[in-house]
CSV table of C-alpha atoms and ligand atoms in Angstrom, one decimal:
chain,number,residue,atom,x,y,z
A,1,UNK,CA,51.1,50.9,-56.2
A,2,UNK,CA,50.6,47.2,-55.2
A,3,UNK,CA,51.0,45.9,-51.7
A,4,UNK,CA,53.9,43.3,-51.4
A,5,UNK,CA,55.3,41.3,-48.7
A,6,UNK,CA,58.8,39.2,-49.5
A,7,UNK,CA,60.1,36.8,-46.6
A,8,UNK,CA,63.3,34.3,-46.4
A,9,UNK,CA,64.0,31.6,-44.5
A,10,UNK,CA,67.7,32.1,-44.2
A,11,UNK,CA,70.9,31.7,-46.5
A,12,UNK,CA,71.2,28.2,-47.2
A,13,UNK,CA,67.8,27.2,-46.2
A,14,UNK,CA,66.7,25.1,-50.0
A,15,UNK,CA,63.5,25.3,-51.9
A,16,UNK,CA,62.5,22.8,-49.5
A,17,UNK,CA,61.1,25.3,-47.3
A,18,UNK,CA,59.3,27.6,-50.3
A,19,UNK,CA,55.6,25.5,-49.6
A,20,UNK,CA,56.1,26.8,-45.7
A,21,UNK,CA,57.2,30.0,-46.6
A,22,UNK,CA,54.1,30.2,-49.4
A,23,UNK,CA,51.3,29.8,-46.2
A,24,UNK,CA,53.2,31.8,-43.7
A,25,UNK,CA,53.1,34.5,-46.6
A,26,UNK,CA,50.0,34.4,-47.5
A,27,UNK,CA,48.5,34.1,-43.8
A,28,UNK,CA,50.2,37.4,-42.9
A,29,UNK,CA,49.3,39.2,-46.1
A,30,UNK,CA,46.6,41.4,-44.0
A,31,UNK,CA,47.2,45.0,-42.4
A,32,UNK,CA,49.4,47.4,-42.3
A,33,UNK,CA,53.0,46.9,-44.1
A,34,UNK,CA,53.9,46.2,-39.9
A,35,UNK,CA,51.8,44.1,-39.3
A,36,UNK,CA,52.8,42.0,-42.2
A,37,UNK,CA,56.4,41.5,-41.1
A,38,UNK,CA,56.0,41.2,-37.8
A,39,UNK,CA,53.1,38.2,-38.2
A,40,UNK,CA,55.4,36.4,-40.9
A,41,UNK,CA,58.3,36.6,-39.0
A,42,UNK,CA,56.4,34.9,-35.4
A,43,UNK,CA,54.9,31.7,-38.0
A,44,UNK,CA,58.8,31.5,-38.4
A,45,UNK,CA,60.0,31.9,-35.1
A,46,UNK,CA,57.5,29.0,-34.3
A,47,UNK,CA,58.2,26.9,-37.5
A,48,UNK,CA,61.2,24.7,-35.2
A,49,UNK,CA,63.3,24.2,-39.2
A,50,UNK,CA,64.1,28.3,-38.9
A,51,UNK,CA,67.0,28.9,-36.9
A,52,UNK,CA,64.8,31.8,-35.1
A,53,UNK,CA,62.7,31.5,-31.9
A,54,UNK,CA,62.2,28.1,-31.2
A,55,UNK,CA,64.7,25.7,-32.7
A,56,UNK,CA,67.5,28.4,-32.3
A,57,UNK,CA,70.7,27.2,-32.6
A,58,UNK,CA,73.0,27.0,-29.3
A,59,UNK,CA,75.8,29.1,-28.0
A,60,UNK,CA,79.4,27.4,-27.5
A,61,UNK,CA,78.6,27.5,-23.6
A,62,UNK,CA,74.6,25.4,-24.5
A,63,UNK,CA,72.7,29.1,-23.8
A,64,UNK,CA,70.3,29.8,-26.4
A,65,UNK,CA,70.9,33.8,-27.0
A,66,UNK,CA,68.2,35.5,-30.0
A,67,UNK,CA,68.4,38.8,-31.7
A,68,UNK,CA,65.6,40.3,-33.2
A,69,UNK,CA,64.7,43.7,-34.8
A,70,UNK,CA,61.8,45.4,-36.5
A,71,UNK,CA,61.8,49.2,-38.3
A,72,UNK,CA,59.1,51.3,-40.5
A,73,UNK,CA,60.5,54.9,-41.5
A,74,UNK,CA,61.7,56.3,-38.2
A,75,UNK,CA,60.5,53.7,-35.7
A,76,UNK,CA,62.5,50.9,-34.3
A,77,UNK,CA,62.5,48.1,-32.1
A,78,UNK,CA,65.4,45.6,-31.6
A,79,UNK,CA,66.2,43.2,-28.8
A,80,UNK,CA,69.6,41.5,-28.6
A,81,UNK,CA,70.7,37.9,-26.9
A,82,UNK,CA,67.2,37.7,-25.2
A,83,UNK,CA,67.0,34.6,-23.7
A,84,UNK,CA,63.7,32.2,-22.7
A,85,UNK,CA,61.2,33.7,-24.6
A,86,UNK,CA,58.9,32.1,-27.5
A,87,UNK,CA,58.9,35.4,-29.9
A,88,UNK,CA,61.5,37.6,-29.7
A,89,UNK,CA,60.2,40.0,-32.4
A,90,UNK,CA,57.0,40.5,-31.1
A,91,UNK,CA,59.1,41.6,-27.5
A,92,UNK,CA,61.4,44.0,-30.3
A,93,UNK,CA,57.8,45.4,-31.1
A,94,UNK,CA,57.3,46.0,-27.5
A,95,UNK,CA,60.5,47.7,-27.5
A,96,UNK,CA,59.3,50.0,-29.9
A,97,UNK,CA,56.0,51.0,-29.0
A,98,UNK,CA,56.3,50.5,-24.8
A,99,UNK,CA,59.6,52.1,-24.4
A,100,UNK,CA,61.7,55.1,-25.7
A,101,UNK,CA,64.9,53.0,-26.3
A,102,UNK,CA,65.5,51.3,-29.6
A,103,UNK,CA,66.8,48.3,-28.4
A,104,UNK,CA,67.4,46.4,-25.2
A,105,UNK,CA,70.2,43.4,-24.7
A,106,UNK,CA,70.4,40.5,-22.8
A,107,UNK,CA,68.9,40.5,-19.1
A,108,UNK,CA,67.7,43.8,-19.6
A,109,UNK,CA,65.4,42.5,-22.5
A,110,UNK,CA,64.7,39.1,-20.9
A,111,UNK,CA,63.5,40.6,-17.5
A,112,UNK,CA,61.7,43.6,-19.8
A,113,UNK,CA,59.4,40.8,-21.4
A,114,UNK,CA,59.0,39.1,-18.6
A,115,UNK,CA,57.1,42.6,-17.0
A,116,UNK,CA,55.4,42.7,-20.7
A,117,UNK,CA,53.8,39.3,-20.1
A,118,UNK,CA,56.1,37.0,-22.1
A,119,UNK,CA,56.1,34.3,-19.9
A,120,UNK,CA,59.5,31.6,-19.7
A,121,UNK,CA,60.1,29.4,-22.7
A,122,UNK,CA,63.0,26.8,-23.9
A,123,UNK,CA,63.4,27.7,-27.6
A,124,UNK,CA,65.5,24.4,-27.9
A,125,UNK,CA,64.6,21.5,-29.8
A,126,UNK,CA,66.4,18.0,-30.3
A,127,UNK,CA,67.9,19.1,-33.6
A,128,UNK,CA,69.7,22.0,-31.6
A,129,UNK,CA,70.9,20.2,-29.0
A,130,UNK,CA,72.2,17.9,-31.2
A,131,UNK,CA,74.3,20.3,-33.2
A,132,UNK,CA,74.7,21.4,-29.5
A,133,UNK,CA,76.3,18.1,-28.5
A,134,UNK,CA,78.6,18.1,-32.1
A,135,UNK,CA,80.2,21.4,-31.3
A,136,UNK,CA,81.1,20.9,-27.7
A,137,UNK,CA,82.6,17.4,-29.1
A,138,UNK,CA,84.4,19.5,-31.6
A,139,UNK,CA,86.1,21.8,-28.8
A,140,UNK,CA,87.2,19.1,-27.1
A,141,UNK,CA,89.2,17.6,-29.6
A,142,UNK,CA,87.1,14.8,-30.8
A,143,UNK,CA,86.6,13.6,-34.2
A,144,UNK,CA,82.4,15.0,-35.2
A,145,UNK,CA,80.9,15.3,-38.2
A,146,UNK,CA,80.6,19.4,-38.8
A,147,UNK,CA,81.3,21.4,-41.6
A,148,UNK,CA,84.8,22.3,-42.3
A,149,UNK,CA,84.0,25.8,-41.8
A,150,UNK,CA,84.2,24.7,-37.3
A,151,UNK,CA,88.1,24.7,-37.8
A,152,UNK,CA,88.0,28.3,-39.0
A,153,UNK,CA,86.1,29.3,-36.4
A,154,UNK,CA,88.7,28.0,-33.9
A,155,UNK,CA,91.3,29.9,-35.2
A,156,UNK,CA,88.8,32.8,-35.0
A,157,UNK,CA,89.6,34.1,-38.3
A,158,UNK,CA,86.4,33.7,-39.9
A,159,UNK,CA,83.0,33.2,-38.3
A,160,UNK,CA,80.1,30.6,-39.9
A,161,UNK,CA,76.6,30.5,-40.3
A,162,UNK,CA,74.6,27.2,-39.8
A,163,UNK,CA,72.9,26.0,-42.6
A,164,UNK,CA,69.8,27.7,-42.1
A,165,UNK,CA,69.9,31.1,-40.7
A,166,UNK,CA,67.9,34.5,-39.7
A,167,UNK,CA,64.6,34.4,-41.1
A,168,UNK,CA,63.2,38.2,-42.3
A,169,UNK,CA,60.8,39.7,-43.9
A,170,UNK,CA,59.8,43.0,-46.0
A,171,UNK,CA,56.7,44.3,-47.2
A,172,UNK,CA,54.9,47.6,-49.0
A,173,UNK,CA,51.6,48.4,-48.2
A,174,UNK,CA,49.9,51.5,-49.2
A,175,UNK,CA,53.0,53.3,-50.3
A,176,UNK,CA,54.9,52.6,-46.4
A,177,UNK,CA,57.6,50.1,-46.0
A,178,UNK,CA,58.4,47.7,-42.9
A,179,UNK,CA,60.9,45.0,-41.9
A,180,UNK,CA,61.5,42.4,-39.6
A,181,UNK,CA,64.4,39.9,-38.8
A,182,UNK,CA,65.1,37.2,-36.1
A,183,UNK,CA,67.9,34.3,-35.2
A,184,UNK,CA,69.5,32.8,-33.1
A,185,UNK,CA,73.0,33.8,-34.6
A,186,UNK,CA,75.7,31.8,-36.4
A,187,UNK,CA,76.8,28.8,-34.7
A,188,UNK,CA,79.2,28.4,-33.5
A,189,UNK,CA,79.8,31.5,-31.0
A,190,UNK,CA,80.8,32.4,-28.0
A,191,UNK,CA,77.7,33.6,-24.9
A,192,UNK,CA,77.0,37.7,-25.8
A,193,UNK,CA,78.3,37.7,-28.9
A,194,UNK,CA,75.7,39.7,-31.2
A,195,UNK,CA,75.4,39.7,-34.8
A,196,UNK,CA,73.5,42.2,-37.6
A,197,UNK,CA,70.1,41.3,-37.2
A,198,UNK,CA,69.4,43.6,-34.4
A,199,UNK,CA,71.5,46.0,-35.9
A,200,UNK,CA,69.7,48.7,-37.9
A,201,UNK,CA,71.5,49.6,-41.1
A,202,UNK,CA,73.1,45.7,-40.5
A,203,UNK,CA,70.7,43.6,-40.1
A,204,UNK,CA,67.7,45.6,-42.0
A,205,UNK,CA,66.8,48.8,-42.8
A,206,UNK,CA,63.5,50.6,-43.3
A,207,UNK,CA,62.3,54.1,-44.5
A,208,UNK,CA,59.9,56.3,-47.1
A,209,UNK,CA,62.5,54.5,-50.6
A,210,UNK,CA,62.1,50.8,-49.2
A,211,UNK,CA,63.0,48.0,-46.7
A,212,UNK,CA,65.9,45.7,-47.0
A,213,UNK,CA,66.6,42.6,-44.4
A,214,UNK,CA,70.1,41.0,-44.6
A,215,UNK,CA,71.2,37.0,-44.0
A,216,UNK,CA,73.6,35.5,-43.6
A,217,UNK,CA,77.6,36.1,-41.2
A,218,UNK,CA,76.6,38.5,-39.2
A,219,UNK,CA,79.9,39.9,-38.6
A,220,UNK,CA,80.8,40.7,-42.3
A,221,UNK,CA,77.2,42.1,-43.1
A,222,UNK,CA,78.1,44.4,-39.7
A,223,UNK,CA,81.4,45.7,-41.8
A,224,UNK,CA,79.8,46.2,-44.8
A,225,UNK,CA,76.6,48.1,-42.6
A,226,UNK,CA,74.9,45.9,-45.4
A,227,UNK,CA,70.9,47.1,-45.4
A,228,UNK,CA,72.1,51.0,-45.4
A,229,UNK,CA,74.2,50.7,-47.8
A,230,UNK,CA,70.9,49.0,-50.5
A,231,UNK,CA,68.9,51.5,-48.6
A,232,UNK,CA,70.9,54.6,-49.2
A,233,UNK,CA,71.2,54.1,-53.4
A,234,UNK,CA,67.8,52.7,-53.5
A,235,UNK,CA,66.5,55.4,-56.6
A,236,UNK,CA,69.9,55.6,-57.7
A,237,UNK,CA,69.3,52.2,-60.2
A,238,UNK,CA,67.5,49.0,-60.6
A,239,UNK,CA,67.3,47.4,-56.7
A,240,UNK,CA,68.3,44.6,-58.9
A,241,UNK,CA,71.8,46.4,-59.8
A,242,UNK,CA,72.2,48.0,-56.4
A,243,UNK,CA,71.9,44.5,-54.4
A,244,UNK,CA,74.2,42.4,-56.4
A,245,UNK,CA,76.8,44.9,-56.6
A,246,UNK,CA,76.9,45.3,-52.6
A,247,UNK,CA,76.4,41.4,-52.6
A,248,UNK,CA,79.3,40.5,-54.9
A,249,UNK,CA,81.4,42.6,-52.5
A,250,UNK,CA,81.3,39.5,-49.8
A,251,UNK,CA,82.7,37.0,-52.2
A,252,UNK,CA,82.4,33.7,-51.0
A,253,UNK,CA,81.3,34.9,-47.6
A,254,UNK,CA,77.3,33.7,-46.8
A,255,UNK,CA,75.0,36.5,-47.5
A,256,UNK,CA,71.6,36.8,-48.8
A,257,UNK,CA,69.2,40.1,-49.2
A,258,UNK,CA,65.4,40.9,-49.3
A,259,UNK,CA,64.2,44.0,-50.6
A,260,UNK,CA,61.4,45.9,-51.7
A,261,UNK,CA,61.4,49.6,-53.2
A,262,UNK,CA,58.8,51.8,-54.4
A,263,UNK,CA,58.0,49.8,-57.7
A,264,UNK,CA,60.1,46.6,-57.3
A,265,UNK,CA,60.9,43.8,-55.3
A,266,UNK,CA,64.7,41.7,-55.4
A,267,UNK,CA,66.0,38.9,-53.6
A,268,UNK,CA,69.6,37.5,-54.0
A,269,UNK,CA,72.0,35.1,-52.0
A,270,UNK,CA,75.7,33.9,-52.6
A,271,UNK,CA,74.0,30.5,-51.6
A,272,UNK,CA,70.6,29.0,-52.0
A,273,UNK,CA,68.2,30.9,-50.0
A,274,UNK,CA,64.7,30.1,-49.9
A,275,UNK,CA,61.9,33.1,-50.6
A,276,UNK,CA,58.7,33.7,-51.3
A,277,UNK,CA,56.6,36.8,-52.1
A,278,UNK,CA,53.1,37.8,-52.7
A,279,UNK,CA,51.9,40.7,-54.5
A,280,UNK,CA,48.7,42.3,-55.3
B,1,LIG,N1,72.8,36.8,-39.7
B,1,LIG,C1,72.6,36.3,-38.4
B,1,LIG,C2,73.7,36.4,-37.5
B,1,LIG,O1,74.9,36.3,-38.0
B,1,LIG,O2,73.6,36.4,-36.3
């Protein structure tokens, strides 16, 4: 069986971003299937163009809130709207190994990686608080240039993604699976709000058949308990089959999936998505 490692850089991220995605891939392709996802997912979080660690996208009241999560079969780690740290995977990994919770949420996981040694950090970057500055204009009435999807969002019936969203990652290595996602949500939303990423069974799933990672609105892909659901029929058909007919039950609704089973790898998005995957 080969080893394999598959990342994204978020639904509606363009092939622009394949050449980054190409070195952080093949940087992290050493170790175990863990230590793959974990190290691809932290060049991300660091890359500012990824709406994950820094350059996260703001919340409606200018706090920057990140969710991250990492599993392997029967382990996981998750941290939800941590605030003011640089990596918020590798303080889900902490989660996992220095703790027996699963996952740990807001102060509780910021003052937790502060006693790990994560010291204070501003994720922000001038393209954030520029979408920042749009969105609060938007609330207030004014005329901005944002995508039409804002005026859904104010009658809350639908909730959007930014362009670029959660970055993720799965890999196979010696027959054991691993994944690892991490975002700073789907602008526009309100302070607490959390979406799938830190979600297991949402946001990604991981166990002895495979490792999914979802993308995209993090509120449908909660529904829809989107990575269990590949997960669970993984065996049952091609992963090809199984993801586009759990993906073509969004619709128009942004969603993208990574996944790697036993002999096959699959990527798909209802917009573009960019990916990259090494194999050998
Ligand atoms: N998929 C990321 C989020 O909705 O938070």
């Amino acid at each position: 069986m080969s080893d394999i490692l598959l990342i994204h850089g978020g639904a509606g991220s363009d092939s622009s971003y394949v050449p980054r995605l190409d070195k952080y891939c093949h940087l992290s392709f050493k170790g175990t299937a863990l230590d793959m996802v974990v190290n691809s997912v932290v060049m991300m979080e660091d890359d500012p163009v990824f709406n994950a660690g820094t350059g996260s996208v703001k919340r409606i009241d200018g706090s920057i809130q990140m969710d991250a999560a990492l599993m392997e079969d029967g382990k996981i780690g998750s941290v939800a709207a941590i605030e003011k740290v640089k990596n918020p995977i590798l303080v889900a990994k902490m989660v996992m190994t220095k703790t027996p919770h699963v996952m740990l949420s807001g102060d509780g996981a910021t003052s937790f990686a502060r006693r790990m040694g994560f010291p204070e950090y501003d994720p922000s970057t001038e393209r954030t608080e520029e979408i920042w500055r749009k969105t609060v204009a938007f609330f207030k009435g004014e005329k901005v240039d944002l995508p039409p999807r804002y005026e859904e969002y104010r009658k809350f019936q639908n909730m959007f993604s930014p362009n670029k969203d959660t970055v993720g990652a799965v890999a196979r290595v010696g027959g054991k699976f691993a994944a690892a996602v991490s975002t700073g949500g789907s602008s526009p939303m309100m302070r607490g709000r959390i979406g799938d990423s830190p979600l297991p069974g949402a946001g990604l799933y991981a166990g002895s058949k495979g490792a999914v990672v979802a993308t995209g609105i993090g509120e449908e892909i909660v529904r829809k308990m989107l990575s269990y659901r590949i997960y669970e029929k993984i065996g049952s058909g091609s992963l090809k089959s199984i993801v586009k007919d759990i993906v073509g039950e969004f619709g128009d609704i942004l969603v993208g999936v990574i996944a790697v089973s036993e002999k096959e790898q699959f990527s798909m998005a209802n917009s573009n998505m960019a990916t990259y995957c090494v194999e050998k």
